[in-house]
Tab-separated table of C-alpha atoms and ligand atoms in Angstrom:
chain	number	residue	atom	x	y	z
A	109	UNK	CA	-44.636	82.619	208.817
A	110	UNK	CA	-41.629	81.333	210.795
A	111	UNK	CA	-42.330	80.441	214.399
A	112	UNK	CA	-40.233	82.352	216.881
A	113	UNK	CA	-40.843	83.482	220.450
A	114	UNK	CA	-41.490	86.934	218.990
A	115	UNK	CA	-44.305	85.603	216.835
A	116	UNK	CA	-45.827	83.728	219.718
A	117	UNK	CA	-45.920	86.946	221.672
A	118	UNK	CA	-47.805	88.694	218.906
A	119	UNK	CA	-50.200	85.803	218.660
A	120	UNK	CA	-50.856	85.882	222.379
A	121	UNK	CA	-51.657	89.584	222.170
A	122	UNK	CA	-54.135	89.003	219.372
A	123	UNK	CA	-55.767	86.088	221.042
A	124	UNK	CA	-56.690	87.854	224.203
A	125	UNK	CA	-60.402	87.718	224.966
A	126	UNK	CA	-61.915	90.950	223.695
A	127	UNK	CA	-65.431	91.115	225.117
A	128	UNK	CA	-65.697	93.671	227.908
A	129	UNK	CA	-69.154	93.427	229.469
A	130	UNK	CA	-68.895	96.820	231.095
A	131	UNK	CA	-67.862	98.534	227.877
A	132	UNK	CA	-70.873	97.103	226.031
A	133	UNK	CA	-73.281	97.922	228.842
A	134	UNK	CA	-71.961	101.476	228.992
A	135	UNK	CA	-72.565	102.017	225.292
A	136	UNK	CA	-76.096	100.684	225.662
A	137	UNK	CA	-76.700	102.899	228.685
A	138	UNK	CA	-75.329	106.153	227.306
A	139	UNK	CA	-77.287	105.942	224.046
A	140	UNK	CA	-80.712	105.418	225.667
A	141	UNK	CA	-83.600	107.198	223.905
A	142	UNK	CA	-81.821	108.392	220.784
A	143	UNK	CA	-83.396	111.207	218.761
A	144	UNK	CA	-84.746	110.687	215.254
A	145	UNK	CA	-81.785	112.696	214.028
A	146	UNK	CA	-79.266	110.420	215.772
A	147	UNK	CA	-80.838	107.381	214.147
A	148	UNK	CA	-81.011	109.023	210.737
A	149	UNK	CA	-77.319	109.915	210.837
A	150	UNK	CA	-76.300	106.379	211.750
A	151	UNK	CA	-78.414	104.882	208.958
A	152	UNK	CA	-76.937	107.377	206.478
A	153	UNK	CA	-73.415	106.364	207.503
A	154	UNK	CA	-74.226	102.729	206.839
A	155	UNK	CA	-75.882	103.495	203.503
A	156	UNK	CA	-72.610	105.187	202.637
A	157	UNK	CA	-71.074	101.726	202.957
A	158	UNK	CA	-69.359	102.119	206.322
A	159	UNK	CA	-69.295	99.613	209.152
A	160	UNK	CA	-70.838	101.092	212.274
A	161	UNK	CA	-69.035	101.610	215.579
A	162	UNK	CA	-70.256	100.053	218.810
A	163	UNK	CA	-71.771	103.360	219.882
A	164	UNK	CA	-73.666	103.735	216.600
A	165	UNK	CA	-74.904	100.170	216.831
A	166	UNK	CA	-76.150	100.909	220.355
A	167	UNK	CA	-78.103	103.894	218.997
A	168	UNK	CA	-79.943	101.590	216.565
A	169	UNK	CA	-80.568	99.043	219.317
A	170	UNK	CA	-82.049	101.720	221.572
A	171	UNK	CA	-84.323	103.079	218.860
A	172	UNK	CA	-87.514	101.653	220.328
A	173	UNK	CA	-90.418	103.597	218.845
A	174	UNK	CA	-92.382	102.112	215.932
A	175	UNK	CA	-91.347	105.026	213.674
A	176	UNK	CA	-87.641	104.619	214.392
A	177	UNK	CA	-87.813	100.846	214.041
A	178	UNK	CA	-89.487	101.336	210.668
A	179	UNK	CA	-86.700	103.700	209.615
A	180	UNK	CA	-84.115	101.082	210.527
A	181	UNK	CA	-85.963	98.405	208.569
A	182	UNK	CA	-86.283	100.707	205.562
A	183	UNK	CA	-82.582	101.553	205.795
A	184	UNK	CA	-81.645	97.890	205.894
A	185	UNK	CA	-83.871	97.150	202.910
A	186	UNK	CA	-82.330	99.997	200.947
A	187	UNK	CA	-78.814	98.835	201.781
A	188	UNK	CA	-79.582	95.282	200.815
A	189	UNK	CA	-81.091	96.376	197.494
A	190	UNK	CA	-78.338	98.877	196.798
A	191	UNK	CA	-75.436	96.618	197.616
A	192	UNK	CA	-76.557	93.049	197.094
A	193	UNK	CA	-79.512	93.240	194.733
A	194	UNK	CA	-82.055	90.433	194.582
A	195	UNK	CA	-79.807	87.361	194.737
A	196	UNK	CA	-80.239	84.762	197.495
A	197	UNK	CA	-77.568	82.100	197.846
A	198	UNK	CA	-78.900	78.617	198.636
A	199	UNK	CA	-77.178	75.855	200.603
A	200	UNK	CA	-77.974	72.756	202.660
A	201	UNK	CA	-76.690	71.556	206.042
A	202	UNK	CA	-75.558	67.953	206.366
A	203	UNK	CA	-75.249	66.505	209.868
A	204	UNK	CA	-72.347	64.048	209.919
A	205	UNK	CA	-72.499	62.892	213.538
A	206	UNK	CA	-74.182	63.754	216.825
A	207	UNK	CA	-71.800	62.217	219.339
A	208	UNK	CA	-70.882	64.963	221.770
A	209	UNK	CA	-68.919	65.321	224.972
A	210	UNK	CA	-70.320	68.725	225.856
A	211	UNK	CA	-73.285	69.576	227.907
A	212	UNK	CA	-74.993	72.551	226.315
A	213	UNK	CA	-78.360	72.756	228.037
A	214	UNK	CA	-80.179	73.945	224.904
A	215	UNK	CA	-78.990	71.205	222.546
A	216	UNK	CA	-80.481	67.787	221.839
A	217	UNK	CA	-77.018	66.347	221.145
A	218	UNK	CA	-75.592	67.099	224.592
A	219	UNK	CA	-73.753	64.299	226.362
A	220	UNK	CA	-76.253	63.808	229.194
A	221	UNK	CA	-79.295	63.552	226.917
A	222	UNK	CA	-79.970	59.823	227.251
A	223	UNK	CA	-82.821	60.029	224.746
A	224	UNK	CA	-80.549	61.095	221.930
A	225	UNK	CA	-79.949	58.326	219.431
A	226	UNK	CA	-76.229	58.629	218.678
A	227	UNK	CA	-75.044	58.147	215.176
A	228	UNK	CA	-72.134	58.982	212.946
A	229	UNK	CA	-72.741	58.493	209.256
A	230	UNK	CA	-70.468	55.900	207.690
A	231	UNK	CA	-68.581	56.931	204.545
A	232	UNK	CA	-71.116	54.992	202.545
A	233	UNK	CA	-73.995	56.812	204.207
A	234	UNK	CA	-72.296	60.185	203.672
A	235	UNK	CA	-71.974	59.386	199.983
A	236	UNK	CA	-75.665	58.432	199.821
A	237	UNK	CA	-76.697	61.637	201.549
A	238	UNK	CA	-74.619	63.718	199.185
A	239	UNK	CA	-75.996	61.899	196.176
A	240	UNK	CA	-79.509	62.673	197.416
A	241	UNK	CA	-78.559	66.343	197.926
A	242	UNK	CA	-77.036	66.503	194.452
A	243	UNK	CA	-80.191	64.929	193.024
A	244	UNK	CA	-82.100	67.880	194.475
A	245	UNK	CA	-79.738	70.346	192.826
A	246	UNK	CA	-77.647	71.442	195.810
A	247	UNK	CA	-74.136	72.747	195.126
A	248	UNK	CA	-73.154	74.234	198.494
A	249	UNK	CA	-73.093	72.310	201.766
A	250	UNK	CA	-72.313	72.972	205.376
A	251	UNK	CA	-71.160	69.882	207.251
A	252	UNK	CA	-72.118	69.833	210.940
A	253	UNK	CA	-70.582	67.745	213.741
A	254	UNK	CA	-70.958	67.346	217.506
A	255	UNK	CA	-67.796	67.797	219.542
A	256	UNK	CA	-66.168	64.417	219.995
A	257	UNK	CA	-62.700	62.869	219.745
A	258	UNK	CA	-63.789	60.907	216.696
A	259	UNK	CA	-64.592	64.144	214.831
A	260	UNK	CA	-60.952	65.249	214.849
A	261	UNK	CA	-59.391	67.471	212.147
A	262	UNK	CA	-58.257	64.492	210.054
A	263	UNK	CA	-61.771	63.055	210.131
A	264	UNK	CA	-63.356	66.403	209.254
A	265	UNK	CA	-60.884	66.798	206.359
A	266	UNK	CA	-61.706	63.267	205.234
A	267	UNK	CA	-65.458	63.985	205.122
A	268	UNK	CA	-64.844	67.219	203.211
A	269	UNK	CA	-62.850	65.378	200.564
A	270	UNK	CA	-65.535	62.720	200.437
A	271	UNK	CA	-68.161	65.384	199.766
A	272	UNK	CA	-66.182	66.947	196.914
A	273	UNK	CA	-65.595	63.549	195.316
A	274	UNK	CA	-69.248	62.514	195.024
A	275	UNK	CA	-70.551	63.140	191.500
A	276	UNK	CA	-74.049	61.946	190.723
A	277	UNK	CA	-75.348	62.542	187.217
A	278	UNK	CA	-74.597	66.153	186.545
A	279	UNK	CA	-74.498	66.893	190.245
A	280	UNK	CA	-71.487	67.894	192.273
A	281	UNK	CA	-70.750	69.770	195.465
A	282	UNK	CA	-68.672	72.835	194.731
A	283	UNK	CA	-68.308	74.403	198.137
A	284	UNK	CA	-68.162	72.717	201.542
A	285	UNK	CA	-68.415	74.874	204.661
A	286	UNK	CA	-67.987	73.575	208.204
A	287	UNK	CA	-69.789	74.071	211.519
A	288	UNK	CA	-67.812	72.185	214.132
A	289	UNK	CA	-66.006	72.564	217.416
A	290	UNK	CA	-63.120	75.019	217.788
A	291	UNK	CA	-59.741	73.549	216.810
A	292	UNK	CA	-56.139	74.369	217.604
A	293	UNK	CA	-54.008	76.095	214.951
A	294	UNK	CA	-52.684	72.840	213.543
A	295	UNK	CA	-56.217	71.418	213.395
A	296	UNK	CA	-57.483	74.411	211.444
A	297	UNK	CA	-54.564	73.982	209.034
A	298	UNK	CA	-55.491	70.348	208.432
A	299	UNK	CA	-59.105	71.215	207.733
A	300	UNK	CA	-58.189	74.152	205.528
A	301	UNK	CA	-55.978	71.950	203.369
A	302	UNK	CA	-59.032	69.838	202.537
A	303	UNK	CA	-60.414	72.835	200.622
A	304	UNK	CA	-63.213	74.148	202.812
A	305	UNK	CA	-65.009	77.431	202.271
A	306	UNK	CA	-66.109	78.971	205.584
A	307	UNK	CA	-65.441	77.610	209.097
A	308	UNK	CA	-68.249	78.621	211.449
A	309	UNK	CA	-68.078	78.702	215.234
A	310	UNK	CA	-70.949	80.379	217.079
A	311	UNK	CA	-70.153	81.836	220.484
A	312	UNK	CA	-73.767	81.026	221.503
A	313	UNK	CA	-73.732	83.807	224.127
A	314	UNK	CA	-70.985	86.396	224.484
A	315	UNK	CA	-72.108	87.053	228.074
A	316	UNK	CA	-69.701	84.957	230.109
A	317	UNK	CA	-71.829	84.398	233.252
A	318	UNK	CA	-74.701	83.199	231.037
A	319	UNK	CA	-72.275	81.093	229.010
A	320	UNK	CA	-71.181	79.332	232.206
A	321	UNK	CA	-74.807	78.689	233.146
A	322	UNK	CA	-75.566	76.910	229.866
A	323	UNK	CA	-72.336	74.991	229.288
A	324	UNK	CA	-72.034	72.611	232.166
A	325	UNK	CA	-69.170	70.336	231.187
A	326	UNK	CA	-66.880	69.319	228.338
A	327	UNK	CA	-64.337	71.383	226.389
A	328	UNK	CA	-66.978	73.893	225.352
A	329	UNK	CA	-67.201	75.055	228.962
A	330	UNK	CA	-64.058	77.121	228.313
A	331	UNK	CA	-65.531	80.463	227.196
A	332	UNK	CA	-62.221	82.017	226.184
A	333	UNK	CA	-61.069	79.019	224.158
A	334	UNK	CA	-64.235	79.303	222.109
A	335	UNK	CA	-64.093	83.087	221.885
A	336	UNK	CA	-60.592	82.987	220.420
A	337	UNK	CA	-61.218	79.965	218.204
A	338	UNK	CA	-61.469	81.871	214.964
A	339	UNK	CA	-58.308	83.824	215.818
A	340	UNK	CA	-56.563	80.466	215.725
A	341	UNK	CA	-58.222	79.830	212.364
A	342	UNK	CA	-56.814	83.144	211.129
A	343	UNK	CA	-53.369	82.184	212.416
A	344	UNK	CA	-53.670	78.963	210.485
A	345	UNK	CA	-54.330	80.957	207.337
A	346	UNK	CA	-58.029	80.207	207.320
A	347	UNK	CA	-59.455	83.689	206.935
A	348	UNK	CA	-62.916	82.731	205.743
A	349	UNK	CA	-64.746	82.454	209.062
A	350	UNK	CA	-68.349	82.713	210.241
A	351	UNK	CA	-69.465	83.985	213.632
A	352	UNK	CA	-72.851	83.764	215.318
A	353	UNK	CA	-74.858	83.954	218.513
A	354	UNK	CA	-77.672	81.690	219.635
A	355	UNK	CA	-80.413	84.192	220.356
A	356	UNK	CA	-82.533	83.487	223.422
A	357	UNK	CA	-79.841	82.676	225.956
A	358	UNK	CA	-79.192	86.279	226.988
A	359	UNK	CA	-80.375	89.799	226.148
A	360	UNK	CA	-80.372	90.181	222.344
A	361	UNK	CA	-79.063	93.726	222.655
A	362	UNK	CA	-75.888	92.515	224.308
A	363	UNK	CA	-75.395	89.774	221.720
A	364	UNK	CA	-75.786	92.151	218.748
A	365	UNK	CA	-73.230	94.516	220.309
A	366	UNK	CA	-70.871	91.587	220.870
A	367	UNK	CA	-71.174	90.367	217.282
A	368	UNK	CA	-70.149	93.839	216.154
A	369	UNK	CA	-67.306	93.825	218.712
A	370	UNK	CA	-66.151	90.465	217.382
A	371	UNK	CA	-66.194	91.961	213.882
A	372	UNK	CA	-64.119	94.986	215.011
A	373	UNK	CA	-61.661	92.617	216.594
A	374	UNK	CA	-61.111	90.710	213.357
A	375	UNK	CA	-60.790	93.895	211.367
A	376	UNK	CA	-58.255	95.323	213.814
A	377	UNK	CA	-56.142	92.176	214.097
A	378	UNK	CA	-56.392	90.560	210.675
A	379	UNK	CA	-57.641	93.296	208.409
A	380	UNK	CA	-60.569	91.135	207.358
A	381	UNK	CA	-64.025	90.865	208.912
A	382	UNK	CA	-66.069	87.689	209.337
A	383	UNK	CA	-67.389	86.282	206.109
A	384	UNK	CA	-70.808	85.543	207.572
A	385	UNK	CA	-72.875	86.216	210.675
A	386	UNK	CA	-75.557	83.764	211.838
A	387	UNK	CA	-78.317	84.455	214.342
A	388	UNK	CA	-80.092	81.203	215.155
A	389	UNK	CA	-82.926	81.438	217.693
A	390	UNK	CA	-83.365	78.750	220.303
A	391	UNK	CA	-85.747	76.066	219.092
A	392	UNK	CA	-87.255	73.113	220.868
A	393	UNK	CA	-84.765	70.337	221.354
A	394	UNK	CA	-85.024	66.935	222.996
A	395	UNK	CA	-84.731	67.567	226.762
A	396	UNK	CA	-83.586	71.170	226.454
A	397	UNK	CA	-83.584	73.405	229.525
A	398	UNK	CA	-83.705	77.041	228.585
A	399	UNK	CA	-84.836	79.956	230.711
A	400	UNK	CA	-87.618	81.715	228.782
A	401	UNK	CA	-86.676	85.184	229.958
A	402	UNK	CA	-84.557	86.122	226.960
A	403	UNK	CA	-86.381	84.317	224.171
A	404	UNK	CA	-86.566	86.538	221.107
A	405	UNK	CA	-89.914	87.087	219.388
A	406	UNK	CA	-90.436	87.556	215.642
A	407	UNK	CA	-90.528	91.336	215.781
A	408	UNK	CA	-87.258	91.395	217.741
A	409	UNK	CA	-85.646	89.005	215.266
A	410	UNK	CA	-86.590	91.342	212.460
A	411	UNK	CA	-84.952	94.226	214.349
A	412	UNK	CA	-81.833	92.152	215.043
A	413	UNK	CA	-81.388	91.363	211.362
A	414	UNK	CA	-82.026	94.931	210.215
A	415	UNK	CA	-79.547	96.302	212.786
A	416	UNK	CA	-76.884	93.748	211.875
A	417	UNK	CA	-77.361	94.497	208.180
A	418	UNK	CA	-76.701	98.173	208.819
A	419	UNK	CA	-73.944	97.652	211.401
A	420	UNK	CA	-71.814	95.294	209.304
A	421	UNK	CA	-72.859	96.006	205.728
A	422	UNK	CA	-70.209	93.834	204.101
A	423	UNK	CA	-70.908	90.395	205.630
A	424	UNK	CA	-73.236	87.677	204.481
A	425	UNK	CA	-76.183	87.170	206.818
A	426	UNK	CA	-77.397	83.580	207.096
A	427	UNK	CA	-80.888	82.543	208.066
A	428	UNK	CA	-81.715	78.881	208.511
A	429	UNK	CA	-84.657	76.533	208.489
A	430	UNK	CA	-84.928	77.053	212.223
A	431	UNK	CA	-87.284	79.850	211.214
A	432	UNK	CA	-90.781	79.560	209.761
A	433	UNK	CA	-91.323	80.219	206.079
A	434	UNK	CA	-93.266	83.356	207.034
A	435	UNK	CA	-90.402	84.868	209.054
A	436	UNK	CA	-87.887	83.903	206.421
A	437	UNK	CA	-89.920	85.568	203.717
A	438	UNK	CA	-90.193	88.756	205.714
A	439	UNK	CA	-86.528	89.188	206.600
A	440	UNK	CA	-85.011	88.170	203.291
A	441	UNK	CA	-85.919	91.514	201.781
A	442	UNK	CA	-83.930	93.574	204.216
A	443	UNK	CA	-80.812	91.762	205.055
A	444	UNK	CA	-80.427	88.054	204.591
A	445	UNK	CA	-78.150	86.896	201.791
A	446	UNK	CA	-78.056	83.108	202.297
A	447	UNK	CA	-80.732	80.599	203.262
A	448	UNK	CA	-80.818	76.833	203.424
A	449	UNK	CA	-83.323	74.966	201.329
A	450	UNK	CA	-84.849	71.520	201.714
A	451	UNK	CA	-83.196	71.087	205.104
A	452	UNK	CA	-83.263	67.830	207.037
A	453	UNK	CA	-81.487	67.714	210.369
A	454	UNK	CA	-82.088	64.075	211.166
A	455	UNK	CA	-78.952	62.060	210.492
A	456	UNK	CA	-79.268	60.174	207.223
A	457	UNK	CA	-82.612	61.755	206.323
A	458	UNK	CA	-81.798	63.074	202.860
A	459	UNK	CA	-81.346	59.591	201.462
A	460	UNK	CA	-84.129	58.036	203.583
A	461	UNK	CA	-87.821	58.054	202.768
A	462	UNK	CA	-88.963	61.614	202.294
A	463	UNK	CA	-92.221	61.065	204.128
A	464	UNK	CA	-90.828	60.033	207.482
A	465	UNK	CA	-91.987	62.027	210.484
A	466	UNK	CA	-89.431	64.261	212.195
A	467	UNK	CA	-87.810	62.399	215.068
A	468	UNK	CA	-86.645	64.850	217.722
A	469	UNK	CA	-84.368	62.268	219.325
A	470	UNK	CA	-82.249	62.032	216.211
A	471	UNK	CA	-82.241	65.758	215.540
A	472	UNK	CA	-80.413	68.556	217.240
A	473	UNK	CA	-83.573	70.642	217.357
A	474	UNK	CA	-86.858	70.935	215.468
A	475	UNK	CA	-86.989	72.802	212.172
A	476	UNK	CA	-89.904	74.972	211.147
A	477	UNK	CA	-89.514	75.334	207.434
A	478	UNK	CA	-89.940	71.987	205.740
A	479	UNK	CA	-90.252	73.267	202.195
A	480	UNK	CA	-88.189	71.340	199.661
A	481	UNK	CA	-85.416	73.044	197.731
A	482	UNK	CA	-87.677	72.978	194.663
A	483	UNK	CA	-90.451	74.783	196.569
A	484	UNK	CA	-88.042	77.392	197.893
A	485	UNK	CA	-86.566	78.015	194.459
A	486	UNK	CA	-90.063	78.398	193.036
A	487	UNK	CA	-91.158	80.797	195.766
A	488	UNK	CA	-88.009	82.902	195.449
A	489	UNK	CA	-88.528	83.181	191.702
A	490	UNK	CA	-92.181	84.137	192.182
A	491	UNK	CA	-91.104	86.900	194.565
A	492	UNK	CA	-88.568	88.145	192.062
A	493	UNK	CA	-85.526	86.963	193.999
A	494	UNK	CA	-82.745	85.362	192.004
A	495	UNK	CA	-81.730	82.002	193.548
A	496	UNK	CA	-77.987	81.445	193.265
A	497	UNK	CA	-75.810	78.372	193.712
A	498	UNK	CA	-72.690	80.323	192.771
A	499	UNK	CA	-69.300	79.196	194.070
A	500	UNK	CA	-67.104	81.119	191.632
A	501	UNK	CA	-65.243	83.380	194.083
A	502	UNK	CA	-64.152	80.530	196.268
A	503	UNK	CA	-62.978	78.508	193.293
A	504	UNK	CA	-61.119	81.371	191.659
A	505	UNK	CA	-59.408	82.240	194.936
A	506	UNK	CA	-61.481	85.389	195.396
A	507	UNK	CA	-61.901	84.932	199.151
A	508	UNK	CA	-64.636	86.724	200.989
A	509	UNK	CA	-67.315	86.635	198.320
A	510	UNK	CA	-69.660	88.919	200.241
A	511	UNK	CA	-66.834	91.355	200.891
A	512	UNK	CA	-66.038	91.462	197.191
A	513	UNK	CA	-69.663	92.151	196.385
A	514	UNK	CA	-69.688	94.958	198.864
A	515	UNK	CA	-66.361	96.601	198.321
A	516	UNK	CA	-65.526	96.255	194.637
A	517	UNK	CA	-67.605	98.699	192.592
A	518	UNK	CA	-69.550	96.951	189.848
A	519	UNK	CA	-68.590	93.495	191.129
A	520	UNK	CA	-72.163	92.274	191.507
A	521	UNK	CA	-73.175	93.366	188.038
A	522	UNK	CA	-70.015	91.942	186.490
A	523	UNK	CA	-69.812	88.646	188.365
A	524	UNK	CA	-72.521	87.826	190.914
A	525	UNK	CA	-75.642	88.388	188.840
A	526	UNK	CA	-74.228	86.616	185.754
A	527	UNK	CA	-73.079	83.695	187.922
A	528	UNK	CA	-76.451	83.497	189.664
A	529	UNK	CA	-78.087	83.377	186.216
A	530	UNK	CA	-75.743	80.580	185.103
A	531	UNK	CA	-76.199	78.443	188.221
A	532	UNK	CA	-79.963	78.917	188.065
A	533	UNK	CA	-79.820	77.879	184.396
A	534	UNK	CA	-78.098	74.643	185.432
A	535	UNK	CA	-80.748	74.091	188.075
A	536	UNK	CA	-83.621	74.658	185.665
A	537	UNK	CA	-82.161	72.353	183.015
A	538	UNK	CA	-81.154	69.566	185.394
A	539	UNK	CA	-83.661	69.551	188.245
A	540	UNK	CA	-86.708	71.780	187.828
A	541	UNK	CA	-90.230	70.711	186.897
A	542	UNK	CA	-91.626	72.205	183.711
A	543	UNK	CA	-93.727	74.636	185.673
A	544	UNK	CA	-90.833	75.962	187.761
A	545	UNK	CA	-88.576	76.034	184.718
A	546	UNK	CA	-91.074	78.236	182.855
A	547	UNK	CA	-91.078	80.753	185.711
A	548	UNK	CA	-87.288	80.503	185.961
A	549	UNK	CA	-86.678	81.215	182.271
A	550	UNK	CA	-88.890	84.291	182.474
A	551	UNK	CA	-86.782	85.571	185.371
A	552	UNK	CA	-83.515	84.739	183.634
A	553	UNK	CA	-84.581	86.592	180.479
A	554	UNK	CA	-85.556	89.585	182.548
A	555	UNK	CA	-82.224	89.531	184.422
A	556	UNK	CA	-80.227	89.254	181.196
A	557	UNK	CA	-82.159	92.152	179.675
A	558	UNK	CA	-81.368	94.259	182.687
A	559	UNK	CA	-77.599	93.773	182.301
A	560	UNK	CA	-76.316	97.155	181.182
A	561	UNK	CA	-73.091	96.096	179.492
A	562	UNK	CA	-73.896	94.859	175.956
A	563	UNK	CA	-70.797	92.656	175.762
A	564	UNK	CA	-71.562	91.012	179.084
A	565	UNK	CA	-75.155	90.462	178.007
A	566	UNK	CA	-73.853	88.606	174.976
A	567	UNK	CA	-71.359	86.557	177.006
A	568	UNK	CA	-74.026	85.535	179.525
A	569	UNK	CA	-76.486	84.574	176.782
A	570	UNK	CA	-73.794	82.485	175.095
A	571	UNK	CA	-73.001	80.652	178.305
A	572	UNK	CA	-76.696	80.025	178.980
A	573	UNK	CA	-76.945	78.398	175.535
A	574	UNK	CA	-73.845	76.295	176.245
A	575	UNK	CA	-75.407	75.041	179.478
A	576	UNK	CA	-78.607	74.168	177.620
A	577	UNK	CA	-76.380	72.183	175.247
A	578	UNK	CA	-74.823	70.171	178.051
A	579	UNK	CA	-71.817	72.155	179.305
A	580	UNK	CA	-71.605	72.685	183.063
A	581	UNK	CA	-69.805	74.758	185.643
A	582	UNK	CA	-69.405	77.929	183.597
A	583	UNK	CA	-68.738	81.115	185.510
A	584	UNK	CA	-67.187	84.564	185.432
B	622	LIG	N1	-70.946	71.050	218.056
B	622	LIG	C1	-70.465	72.225	217.434
B	622	LIG	C2	-70.690	73.434	218.274
B	622	LIG	O1	-71.409	73.364	219.249
B	622	LIG	O2	-70.162	74.463	217.883
B	622	LIG	C3	-71.058	72.491	216.086
B	622	LIG	C4	-72.392	72.005	215.763
B	622	LIG	S1	-73.734	72.648	216.700
B	622	LIG	C5	-74.681	71.280	216.260
B	622	LIG	C6	-74.231	74.035	215.706
B	622	LIG	C7	-75.015	75.127	216.347
B	622	LIG	O3	-76.348	74.723	216.593
B	622	LIG	C8	-74.561	75.570	217.702
B	622	LIG	O4	-73.439	76.419	217.604
B	622	LIG	C9	-75.796	76.274	218.249
B	622	LIG	O5	-75.742	77.657	218.005
B	622	LIG	C10	-76.941	75.682	217.454
B	622	LIG	N2	-77.960	75.067	218.334
B	622	LIG	C11	-77.777	74.168	219.318
B	622	LIG	N3	-78.943	73.873	219.934
B	622	LIG	C12	-79.906	74.616	219.327
B	622	LIG	C13	-81.327	74.778	219.530
B	622	LIG	N4	-81.988	74.113	220.472
B	622	LIG	N5	-81.981	75.623	218.719
B	622	LIG	C14	-81.333	76.309	217.750
B	622	LIG	N6	-80.008	76.209	217.527
B	622	LIG	C15	-79.291	75.376	218.300
B	623	LIG	FE1	-72.553	69.343	221.379
B	623	LIG	FE2	-72.587	71.495	219.760
B	623	LIG	FE3	-74.853	70.488	220.780
B	623	LIG	FE4	-73.175	71.703	222.368
B	623	LIG	S1	-74.278	72.652	220.631
B	623	LIG	S2	-74.188	69.745	222.814
B	623	LIG	S3	-71.249	71.138	221.487
B	623	LIG	S4	-73.487	69.495	219.343
């Protein structure tokens, strides 16, 4: 697009802050104590594959009785099964550096935390980490950075290229996502040119007074700059973006409404919703100072995920190792589409001795699920979930993989399930123990048998054989 004063004007209009506290509070107020019928209608609308309005989302949030909550959970489970099936996409986070000039009171990396041991991985160390991740079978990474002048767009782009270039044995990284500070339009362009998948920026809390309370100094203090960050990404042509809120800073009801508002905003301005939504909960961090008033318990987290699943049925929902294995297992069945596996948050820990104790001073926060990728793959298979390392959409230019799954009839059967089968085949051949492989082959045979299209069945079986014979990176 050519830059002209006219275009700037349009951009300014789009990039206006869009969270209106009063509007959200009014919706929450006027939908208090919804009837069973109200809730049923909203769930039916979502099951019909429609994104919910703010008012409808508020109805689900205000459904407080055990019966209504159960209906919402059942609805979310049905939607997840109907639309996405049993695949779970696996990825790993890789922390590149924890230098940070911000002062987020909940984070172990914040500038005033004198106990934090600061480190930025050297190129050599990054390569070692990625080799270790590839040795485990990972194919999808999210690179994470503090906010610091040395983690500028050129540096981020450099680390992305580095990640794609590392090939160890049969391993390679096929999709690199980013979680880093907001950039300006030019910065987003630079990073996009390096070939990233999704750029994530979490607003942490959409409630501005609370935001000011938790962000004491540094660039992140500017609420509006962060709120409009992914609009700048869109302007830069980077339309694969991930939003999120850090649950526990303010009332979860307000944050869920705001995530839906953020989604509406993208749809209205760019005709494309966020690719993913994340909902980390506050975890213990070195020296963190968080008011306990709004901490979210397990039951509330389950409600949050079920409501988000119904409210924005077409996005990927990401759950991370911040949660215990038990919570993760529970929520996967009714909403989550991506989880991380074998996560280590300590800088340099993938390549280091696997038995080292967690060191909170080198981590951003403590993780609660320390299962290895192999254990997670095994458990998913045992529970009849199909682990997927698929990156086909991104590599074929089919942006918005979750949107495709949702909106294109038959897409999952034609592409996603076959590609999950093929990437799991690679994993079983290259990385799995005999025991896990045996369970995996049983699942793969079952999945192939369930494919309805005879020709596709044949094509998938052929590709599986080719992978067994040494070919790699086959997809539909
Ligand atoms: N520095 C960048 C930023 O703040 O956006 C990106 C990286 S930051 C390490 C990634 C995310 O970690 C933050 O957006 C925040 O939501 C989350 N986080 C920070 N402290 C946390 C804590 N104590 N528990 C759970 N999540 C936390
Ligand atoms: Fe820095 Fe991000 Fe941590 Fe804030 S959340 S202190 S910006 S690393």
